[in-house]
Amino acid sequence: MHSNQGPRLNPHIASAPLYTPGTSVEEVAARYGVAEVIKLASNENPLGPSPRAVAAIRAALPELFRYPRIADDELRARLAERLGPNIGPEHIATGNGATELLALISQGFIDEGDEAIICPPTFPMYEIFIRRRGGRPVRVNLTVDYGYDVEAILAAITPRTRLIFICSPNNPTGTIMTQAEADRLMAGVPDRVVVVFDESYLAFVDRDDHVKAIEYVRAERSVILLRSFSKAHGLAGLRVGYAIAHPTLAEYLWRSRLPFHLGSLALVGAMAALDDVDHVSRTRELIIAERAKLVNRLKELGLFVVPSQSNFIIFRPGYDPQTVYEHLLRRGVIVRPADFFYMPDFIRVSVGTPEQNERFIAALKDVLDNLAADRSERSR
Ligand SMILES: Cc1ncc(COP(=O)(O)O)c(C=O)c1O
């Protein structure tokens, strides 16, 4: 703008960091002329979308000229059925991905100067949404083992604390909050503070001691659980997520959404995906088996790897992650340097099909061997 007399911008929105998505297959294919690019950068489902969702979306196309049903009642009712006793549609709020619900949560609870506790390294959107509202993100870092420091979180609560964000499994570390840790947390958090349990990657957990946060909803605590259709259902492009909370909180989130917030294809696709139990279980089995293999292969390369309960793994490449990332791009493999996720020395790789994982390991080994050769050349 030419003068400083232009429109007055909200400084919080103008200065909040932007979300940077993973690099796309098309970009890399065009830039490096690689024919077959694999993307292991955005924790997408290596088996693709739920086939039942795809069929339902196809069948619904002729109705696209109509407005979607404004109510998401049917989707919420079907979700509630699957969530077990004492959870009804009134406990659920849907959103344009879990991301929209994160935005609605910050909008609903954070005013200028309010505090929200986040536990980096974690999903950066928590901080971005808090800052857009003029709120203050209070950082309580994960422990050296990338676990939650419950006592430090409790000690960080002040009269201005409105929200605590717990991500389990956590993006980007793949580590979890256990039931015992969550019980200690919930015993100390006053009910005026809302604890958000982001469970976008819950389907990939195989440890028995993971927190069963839905029990806090049943116990009528101030919690909001977030879930997503982007991962286990393979519908990241459709944009559907949901929150589970006490009806008062669910209705509060519901009030601030847009009319027609979910398109008709999103509604039918999500409902069909819920019935596609087979796709979710095949995805889960693949991820659990492949992540174990991938962790071993990375360790065989002598790298430090954090054990993961999710569909991605974080590792320290031992060289500048940006350099390793760029060399991998040239070999047609897209991963994610983790600086954006508060881990500047690490790279995050999503678990893919067995073939994709092998190709990634072969490319990484080649890159690391070349960098080692360069290093010893220079030191001579
Ligand atoms: C921890 C976490 N929460 C929420 C989301 C957002 O998911 P959605 O695609 O449902 O908006 C992501 C996406 O990567 C995530 O990693």
mmCIF file of C-alpha atoms and ligand atoms in Angstrom:
data_model
loop_
_atom_site.group_PDB
_atom_site.id
_atom_site.type_symbol
_atom_site.label_atom_id
_atom_site.label_comp_id
_atom_site.label_asym_id
_atom_site.label_seq_id
_atom_site.Cartn_x
_atom_site.Cartn_y
_atom_site.Cartn_z
ATOM 1 C CA MET A 1 0.000 0.000 0.000
ATOM 2 C CA HIS A 2 1.302 3.456 -0.922
ATOM 3 C CA SER A 3 0.527 5.401 2.218
ATOM 4 C CA ASN A 4 0.132 4.574 5.856
ATOM 5 C CA GLN A 5 -3.479 5.763 5.605
ATOM 6 C CA GLY A 6 -4.753 2.496 4.153
ATOM 7 C CA PRO A 7 -7.277 0.235 5.864
ATOM 8 C CA ARG A 8 -6.586 -0.418 9.521
ATOM 9 C CA LEU A 9 -5.439 -4.000 9.913
ATOM 10 C CA ASN A 10 -5.822 -6.089 13.019
ATOM 11 C CA PRO A 11 -2.161 -6.314 14.117
ATOM 12 C CA HIS A 12 -2.623 -9.790 15.595
ATOM 13 C CA ILE A 13 -3.857 -11.222 12.300
ATOM 14 C CA ALA A 14 -1.299 -9.275 10.284
ATOM 15 C CA SER A 15 1.641 -10.488 12.385
ATOM 16 C CA ALA A 16 0.693 -14.126 13.158
ATOM 17 C CA PRO A 17 2.959 -16.637 11.364
ATOM 18 C CA LEU A 18 1.498 -18.401 8.328
ATOM 19 C CA TYR A 19 0.985 -22.129 7.992
ATOM 20 C CA THR A 20 3.422 -23.606 5.489
ATOM 21 C CA PRO A 21 2.173 -26.828 3.925
ATOM 22 C CA GLY A 22 4.419 -29.693 2.730
ATOM 23 C CA THR A 23 5.879 -29.474 -0.804
ATOM 24 C CA SER A 24 3.598 -30.975 -3.492
ATOM 25 C CA VAL A 25 4.382 -33.839 -5.882
ATOM 26 C CA GLU A 26 3.632 -31.596 -8.897
ATOM 27 C CA GLU A 27 6.109 -28.910 -7.752
ATOM 28 C CA VAL A 28 8.931 -31.429 -7.341
ATOM 29 C CA ALA A 29 8.179 -33.252 -10.609
ATOM 30 C CA ALA A 30 8.279 -29.917 -12.470
ATOM 31 C CA ARG A 31 11.344 -28.508 -10.652
ATOM 32 C CA TYR A 32 13.614 -31.559 -10.851
ATOM 33 C CA GLY A 33 12.124 -33.404 -13.819
ATOM 34 C CA VAL A 34 11.662 -36.568 -11.740
ATOM 35 C CA ALA A 35 8.983 -38.846 -13.212
ATOM 36 C CA GLU A 36 7.922 -40.683 -10.084
ATOM 37 C CA VAL A 37 7.810 -38.525 -7.014
ATOM 38 C CA ILE A 38 6.756 -39.915 -3.625
ATOM 39 C CA LYS A 39 5.386 -37.645 -0.933
ATOM 40 C CA LEU A 40 6.042 -38.628 2.663
ATOM 41 C CA ALA A 41 5.616 -35.103 3.972
ATOM 42 C CA SER A 42 2.053 -34.540 5.147
ATOM 43 C CA ASN A 43 1.043 -37.701 7.040
ATOM 44 C CA GLU A 44 -1.422 -38.686 4.343
ATOM 45 C CA ASN A 45 -2.869 -42.191 4.049
ATOM 46 C CA PRO A 46 -0.597 -44.362 1.842
ATOM 47 C CA LEU A 47 -3.612 -46.527 0.898
ATOM 48 C CA GLY A 48 -5.477 -43.518 -0.491
ATOM 49 C CA PRO A 49 -9.027 -42.456 0.329
ATOM 50 C CA SER A 50 -11.694 -44.735 1.740
ATOM 51 C CA PRO A 51 -13.156 -46.450 -1.376
ATOM 52 C CA ARG A 52 -16.656 -46.283 0.104
ATOM 53 C CA ALA A 53 -16.294 -42.521 0.554
ATOM 54 C CA VAL A 54 -15.178 -42.145 -3.058
ATOM 55 C CA ALA A 55 -18.209 -44.125 -4.295
ATOM 56 C CA ALA A 56 -20.613 -42.105 -2.136
ATOM 57 C CA ILE A 57 -19.099 -38.823 -3.345
ATOM 58 C CA ARG A 58 -19.447 -39.923 -6.990
ATOM 59 C CA ALA A 59 -23.065 -40.852 -6.434
ATOM 60 C CA ALA A 60 -23.766 -37.462 -4.846
ATOM 61 C CA LEU A 61 -22.304 -35.367 -7.691
ATOM 62 C CA PRO A 62 -25.601 -34.788 -9.582
ATOM 63 C CA GLU A 63 -27.002 -33.101 -6.463
ATOM 64 C CA LEU A 64 -24.225 -30.499 -6.331
ATOM 65 C CA PHE A 65 -26.555 -27.717 -7.524
ATOM 66 C CA ARG A 66 -28.403 -27.945 -4.198
ATOM 67 C CA TYR A 67 -27.299 -26.344 -0.962
ATOM 68 C CA PRO A 68 -26.086 -28.998 1.453
ATOM 69 C CA ARG A 69 -28.427 -29.904 4.237
ATOM 70 C CA ILE A 70 -27.608 -27.175 6.706
ATOM 71 C CA ALA A 71 -27.689 -29.643 9.557
ATOM 72 C CA ASP A 72 -24.952 -32.178 10.083
ATOM 73 C CA ASP A 73 -27.350 -34.122 12.364
ATOM 74 C CA GLU A 74 -27.009 -37.392 10.514
ATOM 75 C CA LEU A 75 -23.202 -37.331 10.575
ATOM 76 C CA ARG A 76 -23.204 -36.409 14.259
ATOM 77 C CA ALA A 77 -25.714 -39.165 15.072
ATOM 78 C CA ARG A 78 -23.607 -41.766 13.274
ATOM 79 C CA LEU A 79 -20.440 -40.577 14.990
ATOM 80 C CA ALA A 80 -22.150 -40.720 18.382
ATOM 81 C CA GLU A 81 -23.287 -44.310 17.758
ATOM 82 C CA ARG A 82 -19.665 -45.324 17.324
ATOM 83 C CA LEU A 83 -18.393 -43.472 20.363
ATOM 84 C CA GLY A 84 -20.201 -45.685 22.876
ATOM 85 C CA PRO A 85 -22.384 -45.108 25.928
ATOM 86 C CA ASN A 86 -23.480 -41.686 27.114
ATOM 87 C CA ILE A 87 -22.189 -39.861 24.045
ATOM 88 C CA GLY A 88 -24.938 -38.425 21.834
ATOM 89 C CA PRO A 89 -25.042 -36.105 18.822
ATOM 90 C CA GLU A 90 -25.258 -33.201 21.290
ATOM 91 C CA HIS A 91 -21.672 -33.976 22.359
ATOM 92 C CA ILE A 92 -20.324 -33.472 18.827
ATOM 93 C CA ALA A 93 -19.438 -30.421 16.715
ATOM 94 C CA THR A 94 -18.184 -30.943 13.161
ATOM 95 C CA GLY A 95 -15.718 -28.744 11.308
ATOM 96 C CA ASN A 96 -13.871 -28.139 8.058
ATOM 97 C CA GLY A 97 -11.095 -30.432 9.229
ATOM 98 C CA ALA A 98 -9.925 -30.465 12.846
ATOM 99 C CA THR A 99 -8.208 -27.228 11.796
ATOM 100 C CA GLU A 100 -11.490 -25.290 11.717
ATOM 101 C CA LEU A 101 -12.330 -26.525 15.201
ATOM 102 C CA LEU A 102 -8.938 -25.305 16.446
ATOM 103 C CA ALA A 103 -9.788 -21.886 15.016
ATOM 104 C CA LEU A 104 -13.240 -21.931 16.642
ATOM 105 C CA ILE A 105 -11.736 -22.948 19.986
ATOM 106 C CA SER A 106 -9.298 -20.013 19.956
ATOM 107 C CA GLN A 107 -12.064 -17.682 18.804
ATOM 108 C CA GLY A 108 -14.332 -18.923 21.583
ATOM 109 C CA PHE A 109 -11.891 -18.808 24.469
ATOM 110 C CA ILE A 110 -9.038 -16.397 23.725
ATOM 111 C CA ASP A 111 -9.294 -12.630 23.972
ATOM 112 C CA GLU A 112 -6.410 -10.187 23.935
ATOM 113 C CA GLY A 113 -3.893 -11.012 26.688
ATOM 114 C CA ASP A 114 -5.398 -14.405 27.530
ATOM 115 C CA GLU A 115 -2.986 -17.302 27.898
ATOM 116 C CA ALA A 116 -2.987 -20.755 26.354
ATOM 117 C CA ILE A 117 -0.471 -23.451 27.279
ATOM 118 C CA ILE A 118 1.192 -25.317 24.430
ATOM 119 C CA CYS A 119 3.869 -28.008 24.710
ATOM 120 C CA PRO A 120 6.457 -27.671 21.920
ATOM 121 C CA PRO A 121 7.618 -29.357 19.826
ATOM 122 C CA THR A 122 3.978 -29.653 18.732
ATOM 123 C CA PHE A 123 1.491 -28.754 16.003
ATOM 124 C CA PRO A 124 2.208 -25.107 15.120
ATOM 125 C CA MET A 125 -1.412 -24.196 14.364
ATOM 126 C CA TYR A 126 -2.173 -23.979 18.098
ATOM 127 C CA GLU A 127 0.227 -21.085 18.484
ATOM 128 C CA ILE A 128 -0.829 -19.449 15.202
ATOM 129 C CA PHE A 129 -4.527 -19.392 16.163
ATOM 130 C CA ILE A 130 -3.769 -18.129 19.688
ATOM 131 C CA ARG A 131 -1.667 -15.306 18.260
ATOM 132 C CA ARG A 132 -4.321 -14.325 15.717
ATOM 133 C CA ARG A 133 -6.608 -13.646 18.687
ATOM 134 C CA GLY A 134 -3.999 -11.519 20.473
ATOM 135 C CA GLY A 135 -3.530 -14.285 23.035
ATOM 136 C CA ARG A 136 -0.257 -15.312 24.653
ATOM 137 C CA PRO A 137 1.049 -18.816 23.939
ATOM 138 C CA VAL A 138 2.770 -20.070 27.107
ATOM 139 C CA ARG A 139 5.313 -22.711 26.181
ATOM 140 C CA VAL A 140 5.906 -25.691 28.457
ATOM 141 C CA ASN A 141 8.371 -27.782 26.492
ATOM 142 C CA LEU A 142 8.192 -31.554 26.268
ATOM 143 C CA THR A 143 10.688 -33.446 28.456
ATOM 144 C CA VAL A 144 14.009 -34.742 27.080
ATOM 145 C CA ASP A 145 12.172 -37.958 26.130
ATOM 146 C CA TYR A 146 9.511 -35.911 24.318
ATOM 147 C CA GLY A 147 6.864 -36.706 26.924
ATOM 148 C CA TYR A 148 4.526 -34.248 28.655
ATOM 149 C CA ASP A 149 5.841 -32.455 31.729
ATOM 150 C CA VAL A 150 2.575 -32.548 33.676
ATOM 151 C CA GLU A 151 3.881 -30.814 36.788
ATOM 152 C CA ALA A 152 5.353 -27.966 34.712
ATOM 153 C CA ILE A 153 2.041 -27.568 32.845
ATOM 154 C CA LEU A 154 0.146 -27.326 36.142
ATOM 155 C CA ALA A 155 2.697 -24.834 37.471
ATOM 156 C CA ALA A 156 2.216 -22.655 34.367
ATOM 157 C CA ILE A 157 -1.528 -22.140 34.964
ATOM 158 C CA THR A 158 -2.376 -18.546 35.930
ATOM 159 C CA PRO A 159 -5.657 -16.666 36.352
ATOM 160 C CA ARG A 160 -5.356 -15.749 32.623
ATOM 161 C CA THR A 161 -5.020 -19.345 31.395
ATOM 162 C CA ARG A 162 -7.956 -20.306 29.193
ATOM 163 C CA LEU A 163 -6.737 -23.335 27.223
ATOM 164 C CA ILE A 164 -4.206 -26.181 27.436
ATOM 165 C CA PHE A 165 -3.357 -28.007 24.201
ATOM 166 C CA ILE A 166 -2.386 -31.672 24.511
ATOM 167 C CA CYS A 167 -1.629 -33.461 21.248
ATOM 168 C CA SER A 168 -1.551 -37.255 21.585
ATOM 169 C CA PRO A 169 -0.056 -38.801 19.576
ATOM 170 C CA ASN A 170 1.868 -35.583 19.208
ATOM 171 C CA ASN A 171 2.801 -34.082 15.859
ATOM 172 C CA PRO A 172 5.783 -34.017 15.123
ATOM 173 C CA THR A 173 7.273 -36.339 17.798
ATOM 174 C CA GLY A 174 4.776 -39.245 17.626
ATOM 175 C CA THR A 175 4.952 -39.513 21.436
ATOM 176 C CA ILE A 176 1.876 -39.752 23.662
ATOM 177 C CA MET A 177 0.274 -38.702 26.921
ATOM 178 C CA THR A 178 -0.386 -41.737 29.105
ATOM 179 C CA GLN A 179 -3.530 -42.324 31.169
ATOM 180 C CA ALA A 180 -1.566 -41.831 34.395
ATOM 181 C CA GLU A 181 -0.146 -38.493 33.192
ATOM 182 C CA ALA A 182 -3.551 -37.312 31.982
ATOM 183 C CA ASP A 183 -5.151 -38.243 35.312
ATOM 184 C CA ARG A 184 -2.498 -36.203 37.154
ATOM 185 C CA LEU A 185 -3.113 -33.309 34.781
ATOM 186 C CA MET A 186 -6.887 -33.417 35.099
ATOM 187 C CA ALA A 187 -6.651 -33.681 38.900
ATOM 188 C CA GLY A 188 -4.860 -30.335 38.985
ATOM 189 C CA VAL A 189 -6.561 -28.301 36.232
ATOM 190 C CA PRO A 190 -9.424 -26.081 37.413
ATOM 191 C CA ASP A 191 -12.665 -26.457 35.418
ATOM 192 C CA ARG A 192 -12.462 -22.852 34.191
ATOM 193 C CA VAL A 193 -9.546 -23.959 31.970
ATOM 194 C CA VAL A 194 -10.433 -26.037 28.892
ATOM 195 C CA VAL A 195 -8.063 -28.901 28.030
ATOM 196 C CA VAL A 196 -7.981 -29.668 24.302
ATOM 197 C CA PHE A 197 -6.948 -33.251 23.521
ATOM 198 C CA ASP A 198 -6.005 -33.325 19.840
ATOM 199 C CA GLU A 199 -6.492 -36.966 18.832
ATOM 200 C CA SER A 200 -6.110 -36.574 15.068
ATOM 201 C CA TYR A 201 -3.690 -39.562 15.002
ATOM 202 C CA LEU A 202 -5.475 -41.768 17.568
ATOM 203 C CA ALA A 203 -6.095 -44.606 15.077
ATOM 204 C CA PHE A 204 -2.370 -45.395 14.960
ATOM 205 C CA VAL A 205 -1.798 -45.938 18.686
ATOM 206 C CA ASP A 206 -1.002 -49.491 19.818
ATOM 207 C CA ARG A 207 0.088 -48.806 23.391
ATOM 208 C CA ASP A 208 -2.460 -49.740 26.085
ATOM 209 C CA ASP A 209 -1.474 -46.892 28.386
ATOM 210 C CA HIS A 210 -2.589 -44.110 25.979
ATOM 211 C CA VAL A 211 -5.045 -41.700 27.618
ATOM 212 C CA LYS A 212 -8.729 -42.495 27.014
ATOM 213 C CA ALA A 213 -9.686 -38.841 26.955
ATOM 214 C CA ILE A 214 -13.321 -39.544 26.058
ATOM 215 C CA GLU A 215 -13.812 -40.666 29.671
ATOM 216 C CA TYR A 216 -13.263 -37.041 30.739
ATOM 217 C CA VAL A 217 -16.163 -36.058 28.451
ATOM 218 C CA ARG A 218 -18.304 -38.742 30.131
ATOM 219 C CA ALA A 219 -17.189 -37.368 33.509
ATOM 220 C CA GLU A 220 -18.371 -33.882 32.380
ATOM 221 C CA ARG A 221 -14.928 -32.282 32.655
ATOM 222 C CA SER A 222 -13.929 -29.149 30.685
ATOM 223 C CA VAL A 223 -12.289 -30.957 27.791
ATOM 224 C CA ILE A 224 -12.620 -30.841 24.020
ATOM 225 C CA LEU A 225 -11.381 -33.830 21.992
ATOM 226 C CA LEU A 226 -10.490 -33.334 18.345
ATOM 227 C CA ARG A 227 -10.586 -36.034 15.685
ATOM 228 C CA SER A 228 -10.016 -35.942 11.940
ATOM 229 C CA PHE A 229 -11.076 -37.769 8.786
ATOM 230 C CA SER A 230 -7.779 -36.721 7.149
ATOM 231 C CA LYS A 231 -5.557 -39.529 8.393
ATOM 232 C CA ALA A 232 -6.960 -43.033 8.990
ATOM 233 C CA HIS A 233 -9.889 -42.456 6.604
ATOM 234 C CA GLY A 234 -7.614 -40.967 3.939
ATOM 235 C CA LEU A 235 -9.789 -37.891 3.329
ATOM 236 C CA ALA A 236 -7.374 -34.987 3.890
ATOM 237 C CA GLY A 237 -8.680 -33.273 0.746
ATOM 238 C CA LEU A 238 -12.308 -33.477 1.841
ATOM 239 C CA ARG A 239 -11.796 -31.396 5.014
ATOM 240 C CA VAL A 240 -13.844 -33.015 7.788
ATOM 241 C CA GLY A 241 -13.059 -33.191 11.485
ATOM 242 C CA TYR A 242 -15.062 -33.183 14.703
ATOM 243 C CA ALA A 243 -14.929 -32.240 18.345
ATOM 244 C CA ILE A 244 -16.310 -34.296 21.237
ATOM 245 C CA ALA A 245 -17.166 -32.315 24.367
ATOM 246 C CA HIS A 246 -19.833 -31.642 26.976
ATOM 247 C CA PRO A 247 -23.002 -30.483 25.159
ATOM 248 C CA THR A 248 -22.556 -26.925 26.486
ATOM 249 C CA LEU A 249 -19.085 -26.717 24.912
ATOM 250 C CA ALA A 250 -20.126 -28.537 21.716
ATOM 251 C CA GLU A 251 -23.044 -26.151 21.242
ATOM 252 C CA TYR A 252 -20.779 -23.168 21.914
ATOM 253 C CA LEU A 253 -18.431 -24.277 19.101
ATOM 254 C CA TRP A 254 -21.422 -25.047 16.854
ATOM 255 C CA ARG A 255 -22.776 -21.509 17.314
ATOM 256 C CA SER A 256 -19.726 -19.854 15.825
ATOM 257 C CA ARG A 257 -19.486 -21.999 12.707
ATOM 258 C CA LEU A 258 -20.573 -20.839 9.241
ATOM 259 C CA PRO A 259 -23.931 -21.907 7.830
ATOM 260 C CA PHE A 260 -23.283 -24.787 5.383
ATOM 261 C CA HIS A 261 -19.818 -25.243 6.933
ATOM 262 C CA LEU A 262 -19.538 -28.751 5.487
ATOM 263 C CA GLY A 263 -20.251 -29.178 1.779
ATOM 264 C CA SER A 264 -22.609 -31.938 0.674
ATOM 265 C CA LEU A 265 -19.716 -34.059 -0.641
ATOM 266 C CA ALA A 266 -17.938 -33.747 2.708
ATOM 267 C CA LEU A 267 -21.074 -34.874 4.547
ATOM 268 C CA VAL A 268 -21.751 -37.946 2.375
ATOM 269 C CA GLY A 269 -18.047 -38.812 2.107
ATOM 270 C CA ALA A 270 -17.497 -38.714 5.866
ATOM 271 C CA MET A 271 -20.584 -40.817 6.561
ATOM 272 C CA ALA A 272 -19.530 -43.460 4.040
ATOM 273 C CA ALA A 273 -15.976 -43.442 5.440
ATOM 274 C CA LEU A 274 -17.351 -44.204 8.909
ATOM 275 C CA ASP A 275 -18.875 -47.410 7.536
ATOM 276 C CA ASP A 276 -15.586 -48.320 5.856
ATOM 277 C CA VAL A 277 -14.203 -50.117 8.880
ATOM 278 C CA ASP A 278 -12.109 -52.295 6.607
ATOM 279 C CA HIS A 279 -10.174 -49.339 5.128
ATOM 280 C CA VAL A 280 -9.357 -47.976 8.586
ATOM 281 C CA SER A 281 -8.178 -51.346 9.882
ATOM 282 C CA ARG A 282 -6.055 -52.034 6.781
ATOM 283 C CA THR A 283 -4.495 -48.570 7.174
ATOM 284 C CA ARG A 284 -3.812 -49.106 10.864
ATOM 285 C CA GLU A 285 -2.197 -52.505 10.292
ATOM 286 C CA LEU A 286 -0.005 -51.153 7.506
ATOM 287 C CA ILE A 287 1.141 -48.145 9.526
ATOM 288 C CA ILE A 288 1.908 -50.111 12.679
ATOM 289 C CA ALA A 289 3.911 -52.757 10.779
ATOM 290 C CA GLU A 290 5.733 -50.301 8.519
ATOM 291 C CA ARG A 291 6.651 -47.764 11.181
ATOM 292 C CA ALA A 292 8.443 -50.461 13.176
ATOM 293 C CA LYS A 293 10.420 -51.437 10.070
ATOM 294 C CA LEU A 294 11.155 -47.826 9.204
ATOM 295 C CA VAL A 295 12.405 -47.055 12.718
ATOM 296 C CA ASN A 296 14.791 -50.023 12.476
ATOM 297 C CA ARG A 297 16.029 -49.019 9.029
ATOM 298 C CA LEU A 298 16.711 -45.452 10.238
ATOM 299 C CA LYS A 299 18.549 -46.791 13.283
ATOM 300 C CA GLU A 300 20.606 -49.052 11.011
ATOM 301 C CA LEU A 301 21.758 -45.849 9.284
ATOM 302 C CA GLY A 302 23.038 -44.748 12.692
ATOM 303 C CA LEU A 303 20.414 -42.027 13.141
ATOM 304 C CA PHE A 304 18.661 -40.846 16.290
ATOM 305 C CA VAL A 305 14.953 -41.716 15.979
ATOM 306 C CA VAL A 306 12.087 -40.938 18.362
ATOM 307 C CA PRO A 307 9.790 -43.986 18.890
ATOM 308 C CA SER A 308 6.426 -43.159 17.286
ATOM 309 C CA GLN A 309 2.805 -44.038 17.986
ATOM 310 C CA SER A 310 1.675 -42.216 14.851
ATOM 311 C CA ASN A 311 1.880 -42.436 11.062
ATOM 312 C CA PHE A 312 5.112 -40.416 10.906
ATOM 313 C CA ILE A 313 8.583 -40.612 12.419
ATOM 314 C CA ILE A 314 10.969 -37.879 13.433
ATOM 315 C CA PHE A 315 14.726 -38.414 13.089
ATOM 316 C CA ARG A 316 17.964 -36.429 13.282
ATOM 317 C CA PRO A 317 19.787 -36.728 9.959
ATOM 318 C CA GLY A 318 23.127 -35.597 11.391
ATOM 319 C CA TYR A 319 23.553 -33.009 8.607
ATOM 320 C CA ASP A 320 21.659 -29.778 7.978
ATOM 321 C CA PRO A 321 18.045 -30.998 7.550
ATOM 322 C CA GLN A 322 17.359 -28.469 4.777
ATOM 323 C CA THR A 323 20.319 -29.812 2.769
ATOM 324 C CA VAL A 324 19.227 -33.420 3.267
ATOM 325 C CA TYR A 325 15.653 -32.449 2.330
ATOM 326 C CA GLU A 326 16.786 -30.779 -0.911
ATOM 327 C CA HIS A 327 18.985 -33.721 -1.904
ATOM 328 C CA LEU A 328 16.037 -36.052 -1.286
ATOM 329 C CA LEU A 329 13.800 -33.847 -3.469
ATOM 330 C CA ARG A 330 16.225 -34.293 -6.364
ATOM 331 C CA ARG A 331 15.804 -38.042 -5.922
ATOM 332 C CA GLY A 332 12.009 -37.631 -6.041
ATOM 333 C CA VAL A 333 11.324 -38.095 -2.315
ATOM 334 C CA ILE A 334 9.478 -35.401 -0.377
ATOM 335 C CA VAL A 335 9.880 -35.322 3.417
ATOM 336 C CA ARG A 336 9.387 -32.467 5.878
ATOM 337 C CA PRO A 337 12.197 -30.567 7.597
ATOM 338 C CA ALA A 338 10.832 -30.053 11.103
ATOM 339 C CA ASP A 339 11.944 -26.457 11.789
ATOM 340 C CA PHE A 340 8.335 -25.331 11.388
ATOM 341 C CA PHE A 341 7.467 -27.869 14.115
ATOM 342 C CA TYR A 342 9.972 -26.400 16.601
ATOM 343 C CA MET A 343 12.600 -29.102 15.793
ATOM 344 C CA PRO A 344 15.223 -27.418 13.591
ATOM 345 C CA ASP A 345 17.666 -30.379 13.741
ATOM 346 C CA PHE A 346 15.134 -32.987 12.647
ATOM 347 C CA ILE A 347 13.269 -34.303 9.615
ATOM 348 C CA ARG A 348 9.775 -35.781 9.775
ATOM 349 C CA VAL A 349 8.877 -38.601 7.412
ATOM 350 C CA SER A 350 5.388 -40.036 6.984
ATOM 351 C CA VAL A 351 5.044 -43.814 6.944
ATOM 352 C CA GLY A 352 4.241 -44.958 3.404
ATOM 353 C CA THR A 353 3.711 -48.251 1.588
ATOM 354 C CA PRO A 354 6.540 -50.820 1.894
ATOM 355 C CA GLU A 355 7.806 -49.790 -1.578
ATOM 356 C CA GLN A 356 7.748 -46.069 -0.733
ATOM 357 C CA ASN A 357 9.540 -46.653 2.558
ATOM 358 C CA GLU A 358 12.254 -48.716 0.879
ATOM 359 C CA ARG A 359 12.694 -46.055 -1.780
ATOM 360 C CA PHE A 360 12.960 -43.376 0.889
ATOM 361 C CA ILE A 361 15.579 -45.367 2.857
ATOM 362 C CA ALA A 362 17.625 -46.057 -0.280
ATOM 363 C CA ALA A 363 17.534 -42.360 -1.267
ATOM 364 C CA LEU A 364 18.393 -41.238 2.274
ATOM 365 C CA LYS A 365 21.313 -43.657 2.485
ATOM 366 C CA ASP A 366 22.615 -42.343 -0.841
ATOM 367 C CA VAL A 367 22.272 -38.716 0.302
ATOM 368 C CA LEU A 368 23.995 -39.381 3.642
ATOM 369 C CA ASP A 369 26.813 -41.327 1.962
ATOM 370 C CA ASN A 370 27.380 -38.423 -0.442
ATOM 371 C CA LEU A 371 27.353 -35.850 2.341
ATOM 372 C CA ALA A 372 29.813 -37.970 4.356
ATOM 373 C CA ALA A 373 32.110 -38.228 1.317
ATOM 374 C CA ASP A 374 31.928 -34.419 0.805
ATOM 375 C CA ARG A 375 32.728 -33.863 4.451
ATOM 376 C CA SER A 376 35.790 -36.127 4.471
ATOM 377 C CA GLU A 377 36.940 -34.579 1.145
ATOM 378 C CA ARG A 378 36.800 -31.124 2.698
ATOM 379 C CA SER A 379 38.568 -32.162 5.898
ATOM 380 C CA ARG A 380 41.486 -33.580 3.930
HETATM 381 C C1 LIG B 1 -1.955 -32.578 15.355
HETATM 382 C C2 LIG B 1 -2.850 -32.164 14.259
HETATM 383 N N1 LIG B 1 -4.038 -31.644 14.553
HETATM 384 C C3 LIG B 1 -4.886 -31.247 13.595
HETATM 385 C C4 LIG B 1 -4.562 -31.369 12.266
HETATM 386 C C5 LIG B 1 -5.522 -30.877 11.239
HETATM 387 O O1 LIG B 1 -6.196 -31.910 10.639
HETATM 388 P P1 LIG B 1 -7.350 -31.655 9.605
HETATM 389 O O2 LIG B 1 -6.843 -32.112 8.290
HETATM 390 O O3 LIG B 1 -8.501 -32.486 10.120
HETATM 391 O O4 LIG B 1 -7.689 -30.211 9.597
HETATM 392 C C6 LIG B 1 -3.332 -31.898 11.898
HETATM 393 C C7 LIG B 1 -2.967 -32.000 10.495
HETATM 394 O O5 LIG B 1 -1.906 -32.355 10.086
HETATM 395 C C8 LIG B 1 -2.447 -32.300 12.930
HETATM 396 O O6 LIG B 1 -1.238 -32.801 12.633
#
